[in-house]
Amino acid sequence: MKLRSYMLIGFFLSLILSIVSFSGNFTNAATPTAVAPVSAVSFTQGVQKMVLDNGLTVLTKEVHTAPVVSVQVWYKVGSRNEVKGENGISHQLEHLMFKGTTARPVQFGRLFSALGSQFNAFTSYDETAYFGTVQRDKLEALLTLEADRMENSLIGPEQLTSEKRVVISELQGYENSPGYRLSRAVMRDAFPNRAYGLPVGGTKADVEKFTVEQVRNYYQTYYSPENATLVITGDFATEPVLKVVKETYGKLAKRSKQDTVRENLATSSPVAPATKKEPIILKQPGSAALLQAVYPLPDIKHPDVPAIDVMDAILTGGRSSRLYQALVESGLASSVSGGAAELIEPGWYEINATAAQGKELGKIVQVLKESLAKLQEQPVTTEELNRAKTQLQASFVLGNQDITSQATQLGYNQIVAGDYHFIEQYLAAIAKVTPDQVQQAAKTYLNPAKQTIGFFEPTQPDGKPGTSSAGSGRTVENFSPGKPVDPAELAKYLPPATSATDSGKQSLPEEFTLNNGLRVLLLRDRSLPTINLSGQIDAGTEFDGNQKAGLANLTATNLMNGTQTKNALTLAKTLEDRGADLSFSASREGVSVSGEGLSANLPILIQTLADVLENATFPAEQLELSRQRALISLKVQLDDPRGLGRQVFQQAIYPENHPFHSFPTDESLKSITRDDLLGFYQTHYRPDSTTIAIVGDFEPVKVKALLNQALGEWSATDKPPVLKIPSVPLPKTLTRLNKVIPGKSEAVTYIGYNGISRKDPRFYAALIMNQILGGDTLSSRLGTEVRDRQGLTYGIYSSFAAGINPGPFLIQMQTAPGDTQKAIASTLALLKQLREQGVTEAEFNTAKRSITNSYPVDLANPSNVSSIILDNAVLGLSRSEIRDFPQRIEAVTMAQMQQSIEDLIKPESLIIVTAGPGETVPKGS
């Protein structure tokens, strides 16, 4: 079964701060025309399954493409198992699993970080999963830690009290999203007597009432070996690892009291009574009108599932899909998406749409109804059917390029479908789906009488934020932080690594330049039949200016809207018929190009790329549609504390005449003409301003010939435009800015000032210092104090946005309004502590190890590798940087570290911006 994005509506603990939405837009890779089934063998080949005497299921898969391993533990428990009054207890327990064990009473995030693990966890409807990916010599250490917390987790009053605050902060953050609020209302109405109708993360009311005994009983009931699956993928030898697993996990006792869903919330059949329901209407502060429709579905093992998924791809799979054409291309909606939730119990199909500027939801519903009726009345075309199958089947290939994803696929199939082999039957069935089966699925499951539909109608349609205040920024309380965690204390609890991993074997890309100045970097990787293309064109928003802010982005988003020989739909079909994807997006310092596909489709990718770079026509009607989408997007951004806060923060750092100050406004977007786009395109889109990196399974000689043929004739006159970016002094005093957005539950705060560029000689020292300060929300000083000890935020991070030019040093956090002042005061105190006392040798060495140990995990994903190669080239770094980066980190001295703190940490010059509810700043502050 495809690993669906809805599964990730489960709540990621530390890396993701916003809910992941449903998406049916499969724009991945596949075969053209007639659909030969994607072989499922590669997904399950070499997998060994073992069941220990205590019932633990163990799945292993050797993958020797990189010196890394992934360890995942999946528990068959999620919000499906919750009873009335306990909504969110699965998610609360997930958080507590990081608070330590009886043998290791420390934050497990610090232990994982010290190992260099890229780790996380999530809770979903049917499962809770914990995963970490490390260098292969840390495999036994990860196994030891996961076994420890399977049986010995600390669940006491102190842990529960602090982590309840964190969970509530997380939930209140989701409340900021109108889409989340609408989905919650629709799901409750669609499934009034089932746990699937309740939010996975829980409700504030229930979370506040959880007792230690409740959570401990839940842990004892469900976190038992026979209710779990351990998945290990990567560079290891199976037999020795299975021996370790038996020794480590075999001694854990069964303790499950039950293995079925508790029945306080009754299950129901997939076919709901055919009684027409009234729409749910939410009239609340917001920026855009939203629609959500939900239809009951069967469970994951039902024979109709493959046809349902093909139906979904036909409706919402990319630009050529029926609903995109009917709603977005017609100008009624700015976006549409869909997704089928096929779970252990009967699930649902969902369609989401955002209305375009000034368009009525009622009209969208009418067109949606007509589109679904057509699908029910007429068989789909062979072209549509093949495209949908191709997209679906090939999404697996690109979705499993790294070992973490492969482990996740196995764990998901084993827990939700009951068998890791399930993907084999599923893909075989997808290949056999007929037009009649798609039509029958539409008739059976898209019945208007079974539909639950909801509308979000914003009561603040102009999307403008409310009043703001600024001040000298005195915070209302002083705060003395605790001592930083001593890594030597931590080391007592850290399982040993087995042997050192040689990570210096990274292959270097071949670099060459076409005669017209276009730079190319190629890295052959034959481990998978895939292509990952990354590119950058020096045509970013820094060239906009305030009057035409939004021009660079409108130009980039209109590239795929037509060329001299192909219109927008033809371009979309050219790629989507093969499951390939190509997209463009403007950022501050350039336009990012992203492409992926199966290796057989590299010629199509490059030919399409060349066509739009050389021959884009910017049709007027498509410009108007994209402008309307940009206007809606702007409203949504200004209604989001993260988006508004970041803009205000950026504009407070960079003065009005600085290229980094400009952000789109209603006025600037409306003023942009087609001539503006053509002029920008002709000026900035040129071969000598373009860099392309390709990683994958190809013959370099053939790729060079292909690039020369497709892009060699592209030319430009004169020299490319160059901006002189002025330097920006730090503020002389601390500055506070507060922006109020009505109807929000959580505040988002940005703290910082202008920082350094990537080529600054202090960059590597700054990276180590940042790792100590706020590089990880569970192991850093900021995370330890503000999140872990005080429970004031769901997540707090610091980073240096170091590009070609200096970008901001910033700290970001999300807090309840009443906690904002305390969290800011704590953060300022930690910055002063860092400035005045520096870091210890042990912290310094631990941070170095954490960065260098996790780096090989980045290199284990071909998509990451293409991005890293491209970035290094664009930033003016050596080709060997991808290999030498760990040594550059190792070479930093303690003296350089202390100097970077002195140079770069300036608590007296901070700009502090808070956006969200109005009550974050006490009166008189």
GROMACS .gro file of N, CA, C and O in nm, residues 480-522:
model
  172
  480SER      N    1   1.685   3.352   3.525
  480SER     CA    2   1.817   3.291   3.536
  480SER      C    3   1.809   3.147   3.489
  480SER      O    4   1.743   3.064   3.552
  481PRO      N    5   1.873   3.115   3.377
  481PRO     CA    6   1.864   2.978   3.326
  481PRO      C    7   1.942   2.881   3.411
  481PRO      O    8   2.038   2.919   3.481
  482GLY      N    9   1.902   2.753   3.405
  482GLY     CA   10   1.979   2.650   3.474
  482GLY      C   11   2.112   2.627   3.402
  482GLY      O   12   2.136   2.679   3.293
  483LYS      N   13   2.197   2.548   3.463
  483LYS     CA   14   2.325   2.519   3.401
  483LYS      C   15   2.304   2.434   3.276
  483LYS      O   16   2.215   2.349   3.272
  484PRO      N   17   2.386   2.455   3.173
  484PRO     CA   18   2.376   2.369   3.055
  484PRO      C   19   2.399   2.223   3.092
  484PRO      O   20   2.470   2.192   3.189
  485VAL      N   21   2.338   2.134   3.015
  485VAL     CA   22   2.355   1.991   3.040
  485VAL      C   23   2.500   1.952   3.017
  485VAL      O   24   2.561   1.992   2.917
  486ASP      N   25   2.558   1.879   3.108
  486ASP     CA   26   2.697   1.835   3.097
  486ASP      C   27   2.701   1.710   3.009
  486ASP      O   28   2.647   1.605   3.046
  487PRO      N   29   2.767   1.717   2.892
  487PRO     CA   30   2.775   1.599   2.806
  487PRO      C   31   2.840   1.479   2.874
  487PRO      O   32   2.808   1.364   2.840
  488ALA      N   33   2.930   1.505   2.970
  488ALA     CA   34   2.992   1.393   3.041
  488ALA      C   35   2.887   1.317   3.122
  488ALA      O   36   2.889   1.194   3.133
  489GLU      N   37   2.790   1.391   3.178
  489GLU     CA   38   2.680   1.329   3.251
  489GLU      C   39   2.595   1.245   3.155
  489GLU      O   40   2.552   1.136   3.188
  490LEU      N   41   2.576   1.301   3.035
  490LEU     CA   42   2.498   1.233   2.933
  490LEU      C   43   2.567   1.104   2.887
  490LEU      O   44   2.502   1.003   2.862
  491ALA      N   45   2.700   1.110   2.876
  491ALA     CA   46   2.776   0.997   2.822
  491ALA      C   47   2.757   0.870   2.904
  491ALA      O   48   2.769   0.759   2.851
  492LYS      N   49   2.724   0.885   3.032
  492LYS     CA   50   2.701   0.767   3.117
  492LYS      C   51   2.588   0.679   3.063
  492LYS      O   52   2.585   0.559   3.085
  493TYR      N   53   2.492   0.746   2.997
  493TYR     CA   54   2.371   0.675   2.954
  493TYR      C   55   2.375   0.635   2.807
  493TYR      O   56   2.280   0.579   2.754
  494LEU      N   57   2.485   0.667   2.740
  494LEU     CA   58   2.493   0.647   2.596
  494LEU      C   59   2.548   0.509   2.564
  494LEU      O   60   2.660   0.477   2.604
  495PRO      N   61   2.473   0.424   2.494
  495PRO     CA   62   2.528   0.294   2.454
  495PRO      C   63   2.647   0.316   2.360
  495PRO      O   64   2.648   0.412   2.282
  496PRO      N   65   2.747   0.228   2.364
  496PRO     CA   66   2.866   0.249   2.281
  496PRO      C   67   2.839   0.217   2.134
  496PRO      O   68   2.750   0.140   2.100
  497ALA      N   69   2.918   0.283   2.046
  497ALA     CA   70   2.917   0.247   1.904
  497ALA      C   71   3.005   0.124   1.887
  497ALA      O   72   3.092   0.095   1.970
  498THR      N   73   2.983   0.050   1.779
  498THR     CA   74   3.058  -0.075   1.761
  498THR      C   75   3.196  -0.051   1.701
  498THR      O   76   3.295  -0.103   1.747
  499SER      N   77   3.203   0.028   1.593
  499SER     CA   78   3.332   0.061   1.534
  499SER      C   79   3.315   0.185   1.448
  499SER      O   80   3.204   0.219   1.408
  500ALA      N   81   3.423   0.253   1.421
  500ALA     CA   82   3.414   0.378   1.346
  500ALA      C   83   3.371   0.351   1.202
  500ALA      O   84   3.403   0.249   1.145
  501THR      N   85   3.296   0.446   1.147
  501THR     CA   86   3.253   0.437   1.008
  501THR      C   87   3.338   0.530   0.923
  501THR      O   88   3.355   0.646   0.957
  502ASP      N   89   3.391   0.478   0.814
  502ASP     CA   90   3.465   0.563   0.721
  502ASP      C   91   3.365   0.631   0.629
  502ASP      O   92   3.306   0.567   0.541
  503SER      N   93   3.344   0.760   0.651
  503SER     CA   94   3.247   0.832   0.568
  503SER      C   95   3.317   0.920   0.465
  503SER      O   96   3.258   1.010   0.409
  504GLY      N   97   3.447   0.897   0.439
  504GLY     CA   98   3.522   0.981   0.347
  504GLY      C   99   3.521   0.932   0.204
  504GLY      O  100   3.602   0.975   0.123
  505LYS      N  101   3.432   0.838   0.172
  505LYS     CA  102   3.433   0.779   0.038
  505LYS      C  103   3.331   0.842  -0.055
  505LYS      O  104   3.306   0.790  -0.163
  506GLN      N  105   3.272   0.953  -0.015
  506GLN     CA  106   3.170   1.016  -0.098
  506GLN      C  107   3.227   1.051  -0.236
  506GLN      O  108   3.329   1.119  -0.246
  507SER      N  109   3.160   1.005  -0.340
  507SER     CA  110   3.203   1.039  -0.475
  507SER      C  111   3.180   1.187  -0.501
  507SER      O  112   3.085   1.247  -0.449
  508LEU      N  113   3.265   1.245  -0.583
  508LEU     CA  114   3.252   1.387  -0.616
  508LEU      C  115   3.184   1.402  -0.751
  508LEU      O  116   3.202   1.321  -0.841
  509PRO      N  117   3.107   1.509  -0.769
  509PRO     CA  118   3.040   1.529  -0.897
  509PRO      C  119   3.140   1.572  -1.005
  509PRO      O  120   3.243   1.634  -0.975
  510GLU      N  121   3.107   1.538  -1.128
  510GLU     CA  122   3.182   1.591  -1.242
  510GLU      C  123   3.121   1.726  -1.277
  510GLU      O  124   2.999   1.741  -1.281
  511GLU      N  125   3.206   1.825  -1.302
  511GLU     CA  126   3.154   1.958  -1.335
  511GLU      C  127   3.205   2.002  -1.471
  511GLU      O  128   3.321   1.979  -1.505
  512PHE      N  129   3.116   2.060  -1.549
  512PHE     CA  130   3.158   2.119  -1.677
  512PHE      C  131   3.064   2.234  -1.709
  512PHE      O  132   2.959   2.251  -1.647
  513THR      N  133   3.104   2.314  -1.806
  513THR     CA  134   3.027   2.431  -1.846
  513THR      C  135   3.001   2.425  -1.995
  513THR      O  136   3.094   2.402  -2.074
  514LEU      N  137   2.875   2.443  -2.035
  514LEU     CA  138   2.844   2.449  -2.178
  514LEU      C  139   2.904   2.577  -2.237
  514LEU      O  140   2.938   2.671  -2.164
  515ASN      N  141   2.915   2.582  -2.368
  515ASN     CA  142   2.975   2.699  -2.434
  515ASN      C  143   2.902   2.829  -2.403
  515ASN      O  144   2.961   2.936  -2.407
  516ASN      N  145   2.772   2.817  -2.370
  516ASN     CA  146   2.694   2.938  -2.340
  516ASN      C  147   2.704   2.980  -2.194
  516ASN      O  148   2.637   3.075  -2.151
  517GLY      N  149   2.784   2.908  -2.114
  517GLY     CA  150   2.804   2.948  -1.975
  517GLY      C  151   2.721   2.874  -1.873
  517GLY      O  152   2.734   2.894  -1.752
  518LEU      N  153   2.631   2.783  -1.918
  518LEU     CA  154   2.549   2.707  -1.823
  518LEU      C  155   2.636   2.603  -1.752
  518LEU      O  156   2.703   2.522  -1.817
  519ARG      N  157   2.632   2.605  -1.620
  519ARG     CA  158   2.713   2.511  -1.540
  519ARG      C  159   2.633   2.384  -1.511
  519ARG      O  160   2.515   2.391  -1.480
  520VAL      N  161   2.703   2.271  -1.519
  520VAL     CA  162   2.639   2.141  -1.495
  520VAL      C  163   2.724   2.060  -1.398
  520VAL      O  164   2.847   2.057  -1.411
  521LEU      N  165   2.658   1.994  -1.304
  521LEU     CA  166   2.726   1.899  -1.215
  521LEU      C  167   2.654   1.766  -1.225
  521LEU      O  168   2.531   1.761  -1.211
  522LEU      N  169   2.729   1.660  -1.251
  522LEU     CA  170   2.671   1.527  -1.268
  522LEU      C  171   2.731   1.431  -1.167
  522LEU      O  172   2.853   1.428  -1.148
   0.00000   0.00000   0.00000
